[in-house]
Short mmCIF file of C-alpha atoms and ligand atoms in Angstrom, two decimals:
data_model
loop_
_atom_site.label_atom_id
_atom_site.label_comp_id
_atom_site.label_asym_id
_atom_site.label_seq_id
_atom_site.Cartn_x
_atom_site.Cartn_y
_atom_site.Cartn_z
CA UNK A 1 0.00 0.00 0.00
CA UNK A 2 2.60 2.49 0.90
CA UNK A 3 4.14 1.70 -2.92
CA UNK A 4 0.72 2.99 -4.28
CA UNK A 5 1.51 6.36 -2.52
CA UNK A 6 4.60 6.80 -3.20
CA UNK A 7 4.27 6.02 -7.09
CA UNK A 8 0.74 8.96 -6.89
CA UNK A 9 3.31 11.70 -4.97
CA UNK A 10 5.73 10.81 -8.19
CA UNK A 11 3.08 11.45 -10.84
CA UNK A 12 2.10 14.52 -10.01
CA UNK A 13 5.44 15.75 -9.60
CA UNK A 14 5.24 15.21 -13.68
CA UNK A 15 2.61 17.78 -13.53
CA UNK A 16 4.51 20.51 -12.35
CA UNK A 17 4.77 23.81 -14.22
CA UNK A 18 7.88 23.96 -16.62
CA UNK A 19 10.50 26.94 -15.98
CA UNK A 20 8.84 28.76 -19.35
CA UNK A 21 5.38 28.34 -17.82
CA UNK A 22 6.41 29.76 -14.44
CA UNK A 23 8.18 32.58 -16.25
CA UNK A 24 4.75 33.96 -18.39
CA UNK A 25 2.66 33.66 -15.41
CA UNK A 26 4.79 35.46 -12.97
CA UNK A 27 3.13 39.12 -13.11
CA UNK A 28 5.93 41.78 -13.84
CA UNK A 29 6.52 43.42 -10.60
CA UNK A 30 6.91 47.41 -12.51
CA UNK A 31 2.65 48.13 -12.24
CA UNK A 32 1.40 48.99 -15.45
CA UNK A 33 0.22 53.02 -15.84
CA UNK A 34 -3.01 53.57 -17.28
CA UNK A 35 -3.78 56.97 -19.47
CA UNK A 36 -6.29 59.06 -18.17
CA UNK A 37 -5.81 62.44 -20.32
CA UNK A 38 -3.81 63.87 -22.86
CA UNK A 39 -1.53 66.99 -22.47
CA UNK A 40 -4.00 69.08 -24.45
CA UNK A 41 -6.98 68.19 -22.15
CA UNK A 42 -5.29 70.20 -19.64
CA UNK A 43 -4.32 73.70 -20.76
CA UNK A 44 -2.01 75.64 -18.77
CA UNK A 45 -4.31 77.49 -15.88
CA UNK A 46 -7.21 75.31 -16.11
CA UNK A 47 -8.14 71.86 -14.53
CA UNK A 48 -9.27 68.33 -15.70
CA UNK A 49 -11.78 66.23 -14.00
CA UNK A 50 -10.78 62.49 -14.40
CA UNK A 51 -11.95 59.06 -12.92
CA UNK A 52 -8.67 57.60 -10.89
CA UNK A 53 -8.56 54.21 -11.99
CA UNK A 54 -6.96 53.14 -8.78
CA UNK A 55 -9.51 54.49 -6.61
CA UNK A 56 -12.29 54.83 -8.99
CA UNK A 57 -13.18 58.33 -7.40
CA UNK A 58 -13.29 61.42 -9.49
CA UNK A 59 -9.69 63.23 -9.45
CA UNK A 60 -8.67 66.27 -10.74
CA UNK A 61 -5.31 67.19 -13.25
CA UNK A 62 -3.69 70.80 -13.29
CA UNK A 63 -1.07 72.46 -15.35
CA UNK A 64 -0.64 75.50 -13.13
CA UNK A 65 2.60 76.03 -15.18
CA UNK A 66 3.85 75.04 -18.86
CA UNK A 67 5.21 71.46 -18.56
CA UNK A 68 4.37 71.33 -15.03
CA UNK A 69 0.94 68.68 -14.28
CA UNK A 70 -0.29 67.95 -11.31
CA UNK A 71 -3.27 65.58 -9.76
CA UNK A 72 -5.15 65.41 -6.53
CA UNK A 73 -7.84 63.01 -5.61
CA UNK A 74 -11.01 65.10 -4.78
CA UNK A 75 -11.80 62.95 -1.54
CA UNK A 76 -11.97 65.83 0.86
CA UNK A 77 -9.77 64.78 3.91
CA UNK A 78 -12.31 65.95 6.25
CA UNK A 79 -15.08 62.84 5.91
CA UNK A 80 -14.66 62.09 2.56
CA UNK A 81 -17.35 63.79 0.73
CA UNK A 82 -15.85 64.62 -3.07
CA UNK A 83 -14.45 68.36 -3.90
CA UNK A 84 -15.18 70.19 -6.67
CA UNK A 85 -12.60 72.08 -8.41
CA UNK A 86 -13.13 76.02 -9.08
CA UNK A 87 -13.28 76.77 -12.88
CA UNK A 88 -10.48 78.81 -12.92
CA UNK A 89 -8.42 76.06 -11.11
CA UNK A 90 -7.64 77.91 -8.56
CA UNK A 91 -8.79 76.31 -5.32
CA UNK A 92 -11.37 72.90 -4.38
CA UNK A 93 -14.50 73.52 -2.19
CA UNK A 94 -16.23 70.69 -0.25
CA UNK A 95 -19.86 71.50 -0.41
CA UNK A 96 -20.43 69.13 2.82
CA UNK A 97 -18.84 71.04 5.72
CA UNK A 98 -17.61 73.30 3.52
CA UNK A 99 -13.82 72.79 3.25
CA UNK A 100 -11.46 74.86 0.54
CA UNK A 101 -8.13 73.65 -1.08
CA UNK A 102 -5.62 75.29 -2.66
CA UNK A 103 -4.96 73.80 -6.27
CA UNK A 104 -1.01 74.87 -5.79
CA UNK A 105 -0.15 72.68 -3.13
CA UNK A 106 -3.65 70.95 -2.28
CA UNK A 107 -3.73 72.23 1.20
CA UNK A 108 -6.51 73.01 3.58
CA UNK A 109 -7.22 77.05 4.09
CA UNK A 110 -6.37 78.34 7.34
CA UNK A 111 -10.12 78.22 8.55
CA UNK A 112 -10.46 74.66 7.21
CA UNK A 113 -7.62 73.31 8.90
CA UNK A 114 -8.65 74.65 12.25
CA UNK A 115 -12.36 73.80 12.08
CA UNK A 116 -11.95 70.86 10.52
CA UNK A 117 -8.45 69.66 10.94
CA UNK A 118 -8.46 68.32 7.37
CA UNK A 119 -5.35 67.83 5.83
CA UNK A 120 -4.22 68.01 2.26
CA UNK A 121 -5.74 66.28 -0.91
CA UNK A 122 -3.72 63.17 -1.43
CA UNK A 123 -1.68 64.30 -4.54
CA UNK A 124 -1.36 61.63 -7.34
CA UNK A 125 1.73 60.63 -9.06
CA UNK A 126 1.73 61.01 -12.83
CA UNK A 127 3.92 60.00 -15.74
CA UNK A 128 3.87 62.33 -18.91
CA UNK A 129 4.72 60.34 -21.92
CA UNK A 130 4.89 62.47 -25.48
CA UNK A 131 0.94 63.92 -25.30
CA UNK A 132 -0.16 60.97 -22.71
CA UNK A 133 -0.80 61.21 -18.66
CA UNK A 134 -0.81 58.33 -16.80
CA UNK A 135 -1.08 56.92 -13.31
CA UNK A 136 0.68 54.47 -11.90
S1 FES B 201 -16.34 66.13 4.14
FE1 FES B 201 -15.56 67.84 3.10
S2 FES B 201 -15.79 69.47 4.51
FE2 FES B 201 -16.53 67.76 5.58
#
């Protein structure tokens, strides 16, 4: 009886994935970025509202200078409710408690950090490839 087991343990070592097969399935460990605008959806002053694909939440992309893009998530980081971006890209405004961001640095106003002690919009990283922005 203990042959029988011993001869099962050795078949299914057959069965094993090959070196090749272990190499396509391992996932790459550099995360693939996913394009959510293009340079020219984002002129210089204005703002871009965008669905993170991470998060699935709304998000918003600046160019407050030539060449320069920047992203913030629009959860406000007092309970979460979702800011909406002034349309001249200057600021955010939370219409639940009534929180304001600056779009420079995503930072609470004075008032809003000491009535609310929120803190800033989590900024998102970008990568600007030829005319395409991506997240990580
Ligand atoms: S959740 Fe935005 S101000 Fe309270």
């Amino acid at each position: 009886m203990a042959i029988v087991g011993l001869a099962a343990c050795s078949s299914s070592d057959s069965a094993a994935p090959t070196e090749e097969e272990l190499a396509t399935s391992v996932p790459s460990s550099a995360p693939a970025s996913k394009v959510v605008a293009k340079t020219s959806d984002v002129p210089v002053g204005s703002v871009f509202k965008f669905t993170d694909p991470n998060s699935g939440i709304p998000a918003y992309i600046l160019q407050p200078a030539a060449g320069t893009f920047i992203a913030y998530s629009s959860k406000c980081t007092h309970q979460g409710c979702i800011v909406e971006a002034y349309p001249d890209a200057s600021g955010f405004a939370c219409a639940c408690h009534g929180a304001k961001y600056d779009s420079v640095n995503g930072a609470p106003d004075e008032a809003t950090s000491k009535s609310l002690t929120a803190t800033p919009l989590a900024k998102i990283a970008l990568t600007i490839e030829g005319d395409q922005i991506s997240v990580a």
